[in-house]
């Protein structure tokens, strides 16, 4: 058969929707002779039939056979993304500079692959090049801003959104996302000004209903906020929508509605079932670790010589939502400290070491390698000469044995809060899911997570002789000064009045990266103490797990 005619017939069948005939013709032609166009077509057929992984094989063969064919490369990139292999796109050589339509298409596809792969640094670099190549494209600027937001580079993200709005002043996406950025960075005046400008430009409130709901809620007008929220499309970002619904209902004393909205918020998290399954496996590992930590096991650990590490850090740990961000803000007010805000240094340094259960059998060389990596990474975060480094990472609660092995005797601050308040707060918070935070997608999972994590912690304290100072949240928010005086003394620091001015510190520290971002700049109050009692009916299924812990920690009501 004539190869050109065979290709034409196969293309005709493909375009007509007869995929089986198109596939048969393409395979027949390839059996007779190599043909990059037929390989490309066969790859497209597999993708259309719902098998992008199979399609990738043929699309790659076609692209490698004709490296100058931009269309072949473009379809290969799209198939890799569709088959969940977007990371492979970033390993491919960069396209030529984005000067022609074909090259621009390749750069756009590469940027989308970086977004899909969850690589914001790479995405920001690619979108930045596209903004340079097409400075009049508002979508490129918006996508650049999104990548920068993922990197917590808020000022740069704002500038990118502003550039998009210079090009398209009524672009609802840019306005909406810039408003969310202002909310995320506690810039309420800027959010209000943005909304006023949009309204003056003729954009009705309903087009930015979610932002108006945010503004009204922050202004203390819950009823009007709810009215606006109900006009906002919840399908645009259902988790965020239900989170605000829960906050509004909580503020008006409608606990049933708030709790139901929190459940809907968690169910709306992408990959809900998958994350729950992963969190279940994680809790099983924690439970196994807790059962393993015995005096005999702990006695086999050979801690490194502290003197060889120089000035050791202090560690701030606690069950999530136990006031660690408030406490680290107080500590940031002391210029003698350098507080790390949830940088996973310990996890990064030890990620290839294996499960902690095997810690007593790790040779000193492995421990020295981990400590060296930790200290090297710490040195890259800033000049900490002459300062006490406070490594605040709440989930390091589960890594107490490793802290003991690497930095024996180092101060460990344990942030404690009533178990019911901590679990309720976590369940009603919209976290970005990871192995730890995924435990809050379900109430029973949240309580089980508390039980597992605290079992590891209490076993570690009982068996390892840790140097621990407990800071009780309820005491901190009721009367901060004596709590902080005792803590600074424990850390070997002189008393400094500046630690009490946490609102000034909150303003100077910049955006808070944790879920407490909207609470930290507020005056310290005890309003959240005992909040769980308002939700006692909703918490009934988990009280048999949590109340024994509360009693064990000294809570009597």
mmCIF file of N, CA, C and O in Angstrom, residues 253-347:
data_model
loop_
_atom_site.group_PDB
_atom_site.id
_atom_site.type_symbol
_atom_site.label_atom_id
_atom_site.label_comp_id
_atom_site.label_asym_id
_atom_site.label_seq_id
_atom_site.Cartn_x
_atom_site.Cartn_y
_atom_site.Cartn_z
ATOM 1 N N UNK A 253 -23.115 31.660 66.337
ATOM 2 C CA UNK A 253 -23.583 30.675 67.298
ATOM 3 C C UNK A 253 -24.382 29.539 66.694
ATOM 4 O O UNK A 253 -25.037 28.787 67.417
ATOM 5 N N UNK A 254 -24.302 29.363 65.383
ATOM 6 C CA UNK A 254 -25.016 28.262 64.726
ATOM 7 C C UNK A 254 -24.030 27.103 64.565
ATOM 8 O O UNK A 254 -23.490 26.857 63.490
ATOM 9 N N UNK A 255 -23.806 26.381 65.660
ATOM 10 C CA UNK A 255 -22.789 25.327 65.667
ATOM 11 C C UNK A 255 -23.116 24.201 64.687
ATOM 12 O O UNK A 255 -22.219 23.651 64.035
ATOM 13 N N UNK A 256 -24.391 23.843 64.570
ATOM 14 C CA UNK A 256 -24.765 22.747 63.669
ATOM 15 C C UNK A 256 -24.412 23.094 62.227
ATOM 16 O O UNK A 256 -23.832 22.271 61.498
ATOM 17 N N UNK A 257 -24.731 24.313 61.810
ATOM 18 C CA UNK A 257 -24.421 24.736 60.442
ATOM 19 C C UNK A 257 -22.912 24.847 60.238
ATOM 20 O O UNK A 257 -22.385 24.485 59.181
ATOM 21 N N UNK A 258 -22.205 25.358 61.241
ATOM 22 C CA UNK A 258 -20.753 25.500 61.126
ATOM 23 C C UNK A 258 -20.086 24.144 60.985
ATOM 24 O O UNK A 258 -19.187 23.952 60.153
ATOM 25 N N UNK A 259 -20.528 23.189 61.782
ATOM 26 C CA UNK A 259 -19.916 21.866 61.748
ATOM 27 C C UNK A 259 -20.208 21.177 60.413
ATOM 28 O O UNK A 259 -19.326 20.536 59.819
ATOM 29 N N UNK A 260 -21.433 21.324 59.924
ATOM 30 C CA UNK A 260 -21.791 20.706 58.644
ATOM 31 C C UNK A 260 -20.995 21.337 57.508
ATOM 32 O O UNK A 260 -20.545 20.647 56.590
ATOM 33 N N UNK A 261 -20.807 22.653 57.568
ATOM 34 C CA UNK A 261 -20.007 23.326 56.544
ATOM 35 C C UNK A 261 -18.556 22.852 56.586
ATOM 36 O O UNK A 261 -17.913 22.695 55.540
ATOM 37 N N UNK A 262 -18.036 22.605 57.795
ATOM 38 C CA UNK A 262 -16.666 22.094 57.915
ATOM 39 C C UNK A 262 -16.549 20.706 57.293
ATOM 40 O O UNK A 262 -15.552 20.384 56.636
ATOM 41 N N UNK A 263 -17.569 19.873 57.487
ATOM 42 C CA UNK A 263 -17.553 18.550 56.865
ATOM 43 C C UNK A 263 -17.539 18.668 55.340
ATOM 44 O O UNK A 263 -16.798 17.960 54.658
ATOM 45 N N UNK A 264 -18.366 19.565 54.824
ATOM 46 C CA UNK A 264 -18.413 19.758 53.374
ATOM 47 C C UNK A 264 -17.090 20.324 52.862
ATOM 48 O O UNK A 264 -16.624 19.978 51.775
ATOM 49 N N UNK A 265 -16.488 21.212 53.630
ATOM 50 C CA UNK A 265 -15.182 21.772 53.272
ATOM 51 C C UNK A 265 -14.154 20.651 53.101
ATOM 52 O O UNK A 265 -13.412 20.605 52.114
ATOM 53 N N UNK A 266 -14.117 19.737 54.052
ATOM 54 C CA UNK A 266 -13.139 18.660 53.997
ATOM 55 C C UNK A 266 -13.429 17.686 52.863
ATOM 56 O O UNK A 266 -12.504 17.217 52.181
ATOM 57 N N UNK A 267 -14.692 17.398 52.638
ATOM 58 C CA UNK A 267 -15.039 16.479 51.540
ATOM 59 C C UNK A 267 -14.677 17.068 50.177
ATOM 60 O O UNK A 267 -14.470 16.326 49.217
ATOM 61 N N UNK A 268 -14.628 18.399 50.101
ATOM 62 C CA UNK A 268 -14.336 19.061 48.831
ATOM 63 C C UNK A 268 -12.846 19.120 48.511
ATOM 64 O O UNK A 268 -12.476 19.530 47.404
ATOM 65 N N UNK A 269 -12.006 18.702 49.436
ATOM 66 C CA UNK A 269 -10.558 18.728 49.190
ATOM 67 C C UNK A 269 -10.227 17.744 48.063
ATOM 68 O O UNK A 269 -10.647 16.582 48.106
ATOM 69 N N UNK A 270 -9.499 18.168 47.032
ATOM 70 C CA UNK A 270 -9.143 17.248 45.952
ATOM 71 C C UNK A 270 -8.408 16.018 46.483
ATOM 72 O O UNK A 270 -7.521 16.129 47.325
ATOM 73 N N UNK A 271 -8.817 14.842 46.003
ATOM 74 C CA UNK A 271 -8.183 13.605 46.452
ATOM 75 C C UNK A 271 -8.585 13.198 47.848
ATOM 76 O O UNK A 271 -7.821 12.523 48.546
ATOM 77 N N UNK A 272 -9.788 13.591 48.280
ATOM 78 C CA UNK A 272 -10.253 13.338 49.646
ATOM 79 C C UNK A 272 -10.056 11.874 50.058
ATOM 80 O O UNK A 272 -9.443 11.584 51.101
ATOM 81 N N UNK A 273 -10.570 10.925 49.270
ATOM 82 C CA UNK A 273 -10.490 9.502 49.637
ATOM 83 C C UNK A 273 -9.041 9.029 49.663
ATOM 84 O O UNK A 273 -8.634 8.274 50.562
ATOM 85 N N UNK A 274 -8.257 9.477 48.689
ATOM 86 C CA UNK A 274 -6.853 9.051 48.634
ATOM 87 C C UNK A 274 -6.079 9.573 49.845
ATOM 88 O O UNK A 274 -5.285 8.843 50.450
ATOM 89 N N UNK A 275 -6.316 10.831 50.198
ATOM 90 C CA UNK A 275 -5.612 11.403 51.344
ATOM 91 C C UNK A 275 -6.031 10.726 52.650
ATOM 92 O O UNK A 275 -5.196 10.496 53.537
ATOM 93 N N UNK A 276 -7.305 10.378 52.762
ATOM 94 C CA UNK A 276 -7.745 9.684 53.970
ATOM 95 C C UNK A 276 -7.064 8.328 54.088
ATOM 96 O O UNK A 276 -6.663 7.903 55.188
ATOM 97 N N UNK A 277 -6.939 7.624 52.967
ATOM 98 C CA UNK A 277 -6.270 6.316 52.991
ATOM 99 C C UNK A 277 -4.807 6.478 53.404
ATOM 100 O O UNK A 277 -4.276 5.698 54.203
ATOM 101 N N UNK A 278 -4.145 7.500 52.891
ATOM 102 C CA UNK A 278 -2.747 7.732 53.241
ATOM 103 C C UNK A 278 -2.605 8.105 54.714
ATOM 104 O O UNK A 278 -1.650 7.688 55.388
ATOM 105 N N UNK A 279 -3.552 8.910 55.214
ATOM 106 C CA UNK A 279 -3.481 9.292 56.626
ATOM 107 C C UNK A 279 -3.683 8.088 57.532
ATOM 108 O O UNK A 279 -3.083 8.004 58.614
ATOM 109 N N UNK A 280 -4.526 7.152 57.103
ATOM 110 C CA UNK A 280 -4.734 5.925 57.883
ATOM 111 C C UNK A 280 -3.420 5.145 58.000
ATOM 112 O O UNK A 280 -3.066 4.647 59.086
ATOM 113 N N UNK A 281 -2.694 5.033 56.893
ATOM 114 C CA UNK A 281 -1.405 4.329 56.913
ATOM 115 C C UNK A 281 -0.418 5.067 57.827
ATOM 116 O O UNK A 281 0.355 4.429 58.562
ATOM 117 N N UNK A 282 -0.450 6.391 57.757
ATOM 118 C CA UNK A 282 0.466 7.184 58.589
ATOM 119 C C UNK A 282 0.194 6.969 60.071
ATOM 120 O O UNK A 282 1.125 6.794 60.877
ATOM 121 N N UNK A 283 -1.073 6.937 60.441
ATOM 122 C CA UNK A 283 -1.413 6.728 61.853
ATOM 123 C C UNK A 283 -1.020 5.323 62.308
ATOM 124 O O UNK A 283 -0.604 5.134 63.467
ATOM 125 N N UNK A 284 -1.126 4.339 61.435
ATOM 126 C CA UNK A 284 -0.700 2.985 61.790
ATOM 127 C C UNK A 284 0.800 2.959 62.097
ATOM 128 O O UNK A 284 1.252 2.280 63.034
ATOM 129 N N UNK A 285 1.568 3.731 61.314
ATOM 130 C CA UNK A 285 3.005 3.793 61.562
ATOM 131 C C UNK A 285 3.309 4.500 62.886
ATOM 132 O O UNK A 285 4.209 4.079 63.631
ATOM 133 N N UNK A 286 2.549 5.554 63.179
ATOM 134 C CA UNK A 286 2.741 6.251 64.451
ATOM 135 C C UNK A 286 2.409 5.338 65.625
ATOM 136 O O UNK A 286 3.124 5.330 66.646
ATOM 137 N N UNK A 287 1.342 4.574 65.486
ATOM 138 C CA UNK A 287 0.956 3.684 66.575
ATOM 139 C C UNK A 287 2.019 2.607 66.803
ATOM 140 O O UNK A 287 2.328 2.242 67.947
ATOM 141 N N UNK A 288 2.586 2.124 65.707
ATOM 142 C CA UNK A 288 3.659 1.133 65.829
ATOM 143 C C UNK A 288 4.883 1.743 66.513
ATOM 144 O O UNK A 288 5.511 1.106 67.366
ATOM 145 N N UNK A 289 5.201 3.001 66.148
ATOM 146 C CA UNK A 289 6.341 3.670 66.772
ATOM 147 C C UNK A 289 6.101 3.873 68.260
ATOM 148 O O UNK A 289 6.993 3.642 69.090
ATOM 149 N N UNK A 290 4.898 4.306 68.619
ATOM 150 C CA UNK A 290 4.583 4.534 70.036
ATOM 151 C C UNK A 290 4.749 3.257 70.849
ATOM 152 O O UNK A 290 5.261 3.288 71.981
ATOM 153 N N UNK A 291 4.321 2.125 70.286
ATOM 154 C CA UNK A 291 4.438 0.846 70.995
ATOM 155 C C UNK A 291 5.894 0.398 71.103
ATOM 156 O O UNK A 291 6.259 -0.353 72.014
ATOM 157 N N UNK A 292 6.726 0.880 70.182
ATOM 158 C CA UNK A 292 8.140 0.468 70.149
ATOM 159 C C UNK A 292 8.982 1.237 71.160
ATOM 160 O O UNK A 292 10.004 0.738 71.655
ATOM 161 N N UNK A 293 8.578 2.464 71.477
ATOM 162 C CA UNK A 293 9.388 3.319 72.363
ATOM 163 C C UNK A 293 9.225 2.843 73.807
ATOM 164 O O UNK A 293 8.267 3.187 74.504
ATOM 165 N N UNK A 294 10.154 2.059 74.236
ATOM 166 C CA UNK A 294 10.195 1.540 75.602
ATOM 167 C C UNK A 294 11.535 1.953 76.220
ATOM 168 O O UNK A 294 12.455 2.376 75.505
ATOM 169 N N UNK A 295 11.675 1.829 77.540
ATOM 170 C CA UNK A 295 12.977 2.154 78.141
ATOM 171 C C UNK A 295 14.115 1.346 77.534
ATOM 172 O O UNK A 295 15.223 1.869 77.342
ATOM 173 N N UNK A 296 13.856 0.073 77.244
ATOM 174 C CA UNK A 296 14.910 -0.757 76.652
ATOM 175 C C UNK A 296 15.296 -0.251 75.268
ATOM 176 O O UNK A 296 16.485 -0.138 74.932
ATOM 177 N N UNK A 297 14.296 0.081 74.440
ATOM 178 C CA UNK A 297 14.554 0.598 73.088
ATOM 179 C C UNK A 297 15.310 1.918 73.176
ATOM 180 O O UNK A 297 16.298 2.136 72.466
ATOM 181 N N UNK A 298 14.835 2.810 74.053
ATOM 182 C CA UNK A 298 15.474 4.116 74.186
ATOM 183 C C UNK A 298 16.901 3.994 74.693
ATOM 184 O O UNK A 298 17.781 4.766 74.285
ATOM 185 N N UNK A 299 17.139 3.020 75.549
ATOM 186 C CA UNK A 299 18.474 2.843 76.111
ATOM 187 C C UNK A 299 19.502 2.422 75.083
ATOM 188 O O UNK A 299 20.708 2.553 75.329
ATOM 189 N N UNK A 300 19.066 1.917 73.967
ATOM 190 C CA UNK A 300 20.002 1.479 72.917
ATOM 191 C C UNK A 300 20.404 2.614 71.984
ATOM 192 O O UNK A 300 21.299 2.445 71.152
ATOM 193 N N UNK A 301 19.722 3.775 72.098
ATOM 194 C CA UNK A 301 20.082 4.923 71.253
ATOM 195 C C UNK A 301 21.377 5.528 71.775
ATOM 196 O O UNK A 301 21.534 5.751 72.973
ATOM 197 N N UNK A 302 22.294 5.818 70.869
ATOM 198 C CA UNK A 302 23.575 6.429 71.237
ATOM 199 C C UNK A 302 23.597 7.862 70.694
ATOM 200 O O UNK A 302 24.004 8.094 69.543
ATOM 201 N N UNK A 303 23.172 8.841 71.512
ATOM 202 C CA UNK A 303 23.116 10.230 71.026
ATOM 203 C C UNK A 303 24.501 10.746 70.650
ATOM 204 O O UNK A 303 25.526 10.349 71.229
ATOM 205 N N UNK A 304 24.518 11.649 69.688
ATOM 206 C CA UNK A 304 25.764 12.282 69.290
ATOM 207 C C UNK A 304 26.248 13.224 70.389
ATOM 208 O O UNK A 304 25.468 13.708 71.202
ATOM 209 N N UNK A 305 27.523 13.488 70.378
ATOM 210 C CA UNK A 305 28.116 14.433 71.337
ATOM 211 C C UNK A 305 27.604 15.840 71.014
ATOM 212 O O UNK A 305 27.869 16.367 69.931
ATOM 213 N N UNK A 306 26.872 16.473 71.929
ATOM 214 C CA UNK A 306 26.309 17.803 71.642
ATOM 215 C C UNK A 306 27.375 18.837 71.336
ATOM 216 O O UNK A 306 27.144 19.748 70.549
ATOM 217 N N UNK A 307 28.529 18.715 71.946
ATOM 218 C CA UNK A 307 29.557 19.740 71.796
ATOM 219 C C UNK A 307 30.017 19.867 70.351
ATOM 220 O O UNK A 307 30.432 20.941 69.910
ATOM 221 N N UNK A 308 29.926 18.801 69.575
ATOM 222 C CA UNK A 308 30.442 18.812 68.206
ATOM 223 C C UNK A 308 29.539 19.569 67.249
ATOM 224 O O UNK A 308 29.941 19.898 66.136
ATOM 225 N N UNK A 309 28.298 19.853 67.657
ATOM 226 C CA UNK A 309 27.368 20.527 66.741
ATOM 227 C C UNK A 309 27.387 22.042 66.911
ATOM 228 O O UNK A 309 26.741 22.755 66.154
ATOM 229 N N UNK A 310 28.131 22.541 67.901
ATOM 230 C CA UNK A 310 28.090 23.964 68.164
ATOM 231 C C UNK A 310 26.805 24.321 68.887
ATOM 232 O O UNK A 310 26.252 23.514 69.637
ATOM 233 N N UNK A 311 26.284 25.522 68.648
ATOM 234 C CA UNK A 311 25.049 25.964 69.298
ATOM 235 C C UNK A 311 23.870 25.189 68.732
ATOM 236 O O UNK A 311 23.561 25.291 67.544
ATOM 237 N N UNK A 312 23.220 24.408 69.575
ATOM 238 C CA UNK A 312 22.093 23.590 69.134
ATOM 239 C C UNK A 312 20.813 24.409 69.140
ATOM 240 O O UNK A 312 20.663 25.344 69.937
ATOM 241 N N UNK A 313 19.879 24.090 68.274
ATOM 242 C CA UNK A 313 18.605 24.814 68.274
ATOM 243 C C UNK A 313 17.702 24.360 69.407
ATOM 244 O O UNK A 313 17.917 23.313 70.026
ATOM 245 N N UNK A 314 16.681 25.157 69.648
ATOM 246 C CA UNK A 314 15.556 24.721 70.475
ATOM 247 C C UNK A 314 14.448 24.284 69.517
ATOM 248 O O UNK A 314 14.403 24.724 68.369
ATOM 249 N N UNK A 315 13.581 23.420 69.984
ATOM 250 C CA UNK A 315 12.514 22.892 69.140
ATOM 251 C C UNK A 315 11.164 23.230 69.755
ATOM 252 O O UNK A 315 10.948 23.011 70.964
ATOM 253 N N UNK A 316 10.276 23.785 68.936
ATOM 254 C CA UNK A 316 8.921 24.101 69.361
ATOM 255 C C UNK A 316 7.969 23.128 68.680
ATOM 256 O O UNK A 316 7.837 23.134 67.455
ATOM 257 N N UNK A 317 7.333 22.265 69.475
ATOM 258 C CA UNK A 317 6.479 21.209 68.937
ATOM 259 C C UNK A 317 5.110 21.271 69.616
ATOM 260 O O UNK A 317 4.923 21.937 70.633
ATOM 261 N N UNK A 318 4.172 20.559 69.073
ATOM 262 C CA UNK A 318 2.839 20.500 69.664
ATOM 263 C C UNK A 318 1.852 19.941 68.674
ATOM 264 O O UNK A 318 2.091 19.957 67.460
ATOM 265 N N UNK A 319 0.751 19.437 69.165
ATOM 266 C CA UNK A 319 -0.286 18.984 68.254
ATOM 267 C C UNK A 319 -0.782 20.195 67.475
ATOM 268 O O UNK A 319 -0.915 21.291 68.036
ATOM 269 N N UNK A 320 -1.033 20.061 66.154
ATOM 270 C CA UNK A 320 -1.496 21.214 65.373
ATOM 271 C C UNK A 320 -2.691 21.910 66.014
ATOM 272 O O UNK A 320 -3.551 21.276 66.619
ATOM 273 N N UNK A 321 -2.719 23.228 65.879
ATOM 274 C CA UNK A 321 -3.775 24.091 66.416
ATOM 275 C C UNK A 321 -3.708 24.199 67.941
ATOM 276 O O UNK A 321 -4.720 24.394 68.604
ATOM 277 N N UNK A 322 -2.493 24.077 68.473
ATOM 278 C CA UNK A 322 -2.306 24.202 69.915
ATOM 279 C C UNK A 322 -1.644 25.512 70.303
ATOM 280 O O UNK A 322 -1.141 25.644 71.420
ATOM 281 N N UNK A 323 -1.600 26.472 69.400
ATOM 282 C CA UNK A 323 -1.058 27.782 69.733
ATOM 283 C C UNK A 323 0.409 27.961 69.422
ATOM 284 O O UNK A 323 1.038 28.906 69.910
ATOM 285 N N UNK A 324 0.972 27.102 68.566
ATOM 286 C CA UNK A 324 2.404 27.226 68.271
ATOM 287 C C UNK A 324 2.720 28.495 67.499
ATOM 288 O O UNK A 324 3.780 29.106 67.710
ATOM 289 N N UNK A 325 1.825 28.928 66.604
ATOM 290 C CA UNK A 325 2.100 30.140 65.828
ATOM 291 C C UNK A 325 2.019 31.381 66.707
ATOM 292 O O UNK A 325 2.824 32.314 66.564
ATOM 293 N N UNK A 326 1.061 31.415 67.617
ATOM 294 C CA UNK A 326 0.998 32.528 68.570
ATOM 295 C C UNK A 326 2.263 32.568 69.419
ATOM 296 O O UNK A 326 2.869 33.626 69.619
ATOM 297 N N UNK A 327 2.689 31.421 69.887
ATOM 298 C CA UNK A 327 3.871 31.363 70.741
ATOM 299 C C UNK A 327 5.122 31.767 69.972
ATOM 300 O O UNK A 327 5.967 32.502 70.493
ATOM 301 N N UNK A 328 5.242 31.307 68.720
ATOM 302 C CA UNK A 328 6.460 31.677 67.990
ATOM 303 C C UNK A 328 6.465 33.168 67.652
ATOM 304 O O UNK A 328 7.524 33.791 67.541
ATOM 305 N N UNK A 329 5.273 33.783 67.528
ATOM 306 C CA UNK A 329 5.215 35.227 67.298
ATOM 307 C C UNK A 329 5.703 35.981 68.539
ATOM 308 O O UNK A 329 6.432 36.971 68.430
ATOM 309 N N UNK A 330 5.307 35.541 69.713
ATOM 310 C CA UNK A 330 5.837 36.132 70.939
ATOM 311 C C UNK A 330 7.367 36.038 70.944
ATOM 312 O O UNK A 330 8.068 37.022 71.220
ATOM 313 N N UNK A 331 7.896 34.852 70.629
ATOM 314 C CA UNK A 331 9.343 34.642 70.685
ATOM 315 C C UNK A 331 10.081 35.480 69.646
ATOM 316 O O UNK A 331 11.212 35.910 69.886
ATOM 317 N N UNK A 332 9.449 35.715 68.504
ATOM 318 C CA UNK A 332 10.088 36.543 67.480
ATOM 319 C C UNK A 332 10.320 37.965 67.966
ATOM 320 O O UNK A 332 11.157 38.686 67.417
ATOM 321 N N UNK A 333 9.562 38.386 68.976
ATOM 322 C CA UNK A 333 9.758 39.730 69.521
ATOM 323 C C UNK A 333 11.071 39.899 70.245
ATOM 324 O O UNK A 333 11.493 41.031 70.529
ATOM 325 N N UNK A 334 11.744 38.816 70.576
ATOM 326 C CA UNK A 334 13.042 38.871 71.249
ATOM 327 C C UNK A 334 14.135 38.833 70.185
ATOM 328 O O UNK A 334 14.287 37.835 69.476
ATOM 329 N N UNK A 335 14.912 39.876 70.022
ATOM 330 C CA UNK A 335 15.960 39.893 68.992
ATOM 331 C C UNK A 335 17.044 38.859 69.214
ATOM 332 O O UNK A 335 17.872 38.641 68.320
ATOM 333 N N UNK A 336 17.034 38.217 70.378
ATOM 334 C CA UNK A 336 18.037 37.182 70.636
ATOM 335 C C UNK A 336 17.642 35.839 70.020
ATOM 336 O O UNK A 336 18.383 34.865 70.138
ATOM 337 N N UNK A 337 16.471 35.787 69.377
ATOM 338 C CA UNK A 337 16.023 34.527 68.788
ATOM 339 C C UNK A 337 15.927 34.651 67.270
ATOM 340 O O UNK A 337 15.734 35.730 66.711
ATOM 341 N N UNK A 338 16.044 33.507 66.619
ATOM 342 C CA UNK A 338 15.732 33.374 65.195
ATOM 343 C C UNK A 338 14.743 32.215 65.094
ATOM 344 O O UNK A 338 15.110 31.066 65.330
ATOM 345 N N UNK A 339 13.486 32.535 64.803
ATOM 346 C CA UNK A 339 12.436 31.522 64.797
ATOM 347 C C UNK A 339 12.191 31.046 63.369
ATOM 348 O O UNK A 339 11.932 31.850 62.472
ATOM 349 N N UNK A 340 12.298 29.739 63.170
ATOM 350 C CA UNK A 340 11.998 29.138 61.864
ATOM 351 C C UNK A 340 10.512 28.790 61.822
ATOM 352 O O UNK A 340 10.005 28.083 62.684
ATOM 353 N N UNK A 341 9.819 29.292 60.815
ATOM 354 C CA UNK A 341 8.371 29.126 60.715
ATOM 355 C C UNK A 341 8.037 27.929 59.828
ATOM 356 O O UNK A 341 7.900 28.026 58.609
ATOM 357 N N UNK A 342 7.965 26.756 60.449
ATOM 358 C CA UNK A 342 7.535 25.523 59.789
ATOM 359 C C UNK A 342 8.336 25.218 58.529
ATOM 360 O O UNK A 342 7.791 25.007 57.446
ATOM 361 N N UNK A 343 9.631 25.190 58.683
ATOM 362 C CA UNK A 343 10.535 24.724 57.633
ATOM 363 C C UNK A 343 10.900 23.281 57.994
ATOM 364 O O UNK A 343 11.451 23.041 59.068
ATOM 365 N N UNK A 344 10.607 22.306 57.131
ATOM 366 C CA UNK A 344 10.783 20.896 57.519
ATOM 367 C C UNK A 344 12.237 20.436 57.479
ATOM 368 O O UNK A 344 12.583 19.454 56.818
ATOM 369 N N UNK A 345 13.101 21.126 58.206
ATOM 370 C CA UNK A 345 14.532 20.803 58.164
ATOM 371 C C UNK A 345 14.810 19.381 58.638
ATOM 372 O O UNK A 345 15.602 18.646 58.024
ATOM 373 N N UNK A 346 14.177 18.988 59.739
ATOM 374 C CA UNK A 346 14.463 17.670 60.307
ATOM 375 C C UNK A 346 14.002 16.574 59.353
ATOM 376 O O UNK A 346 14.697 15.574 59.152
ATOM 377 N N UNK A 347 12.848 16.762 58.764
ATOM 378 C CA UNK A 347 12.317 15.771 57.837
ATOM 379 C C UNK A 347 13.184 15.679 56.590
ATOM 380 O O UNK A 347 13.481 14.579 56.104
#
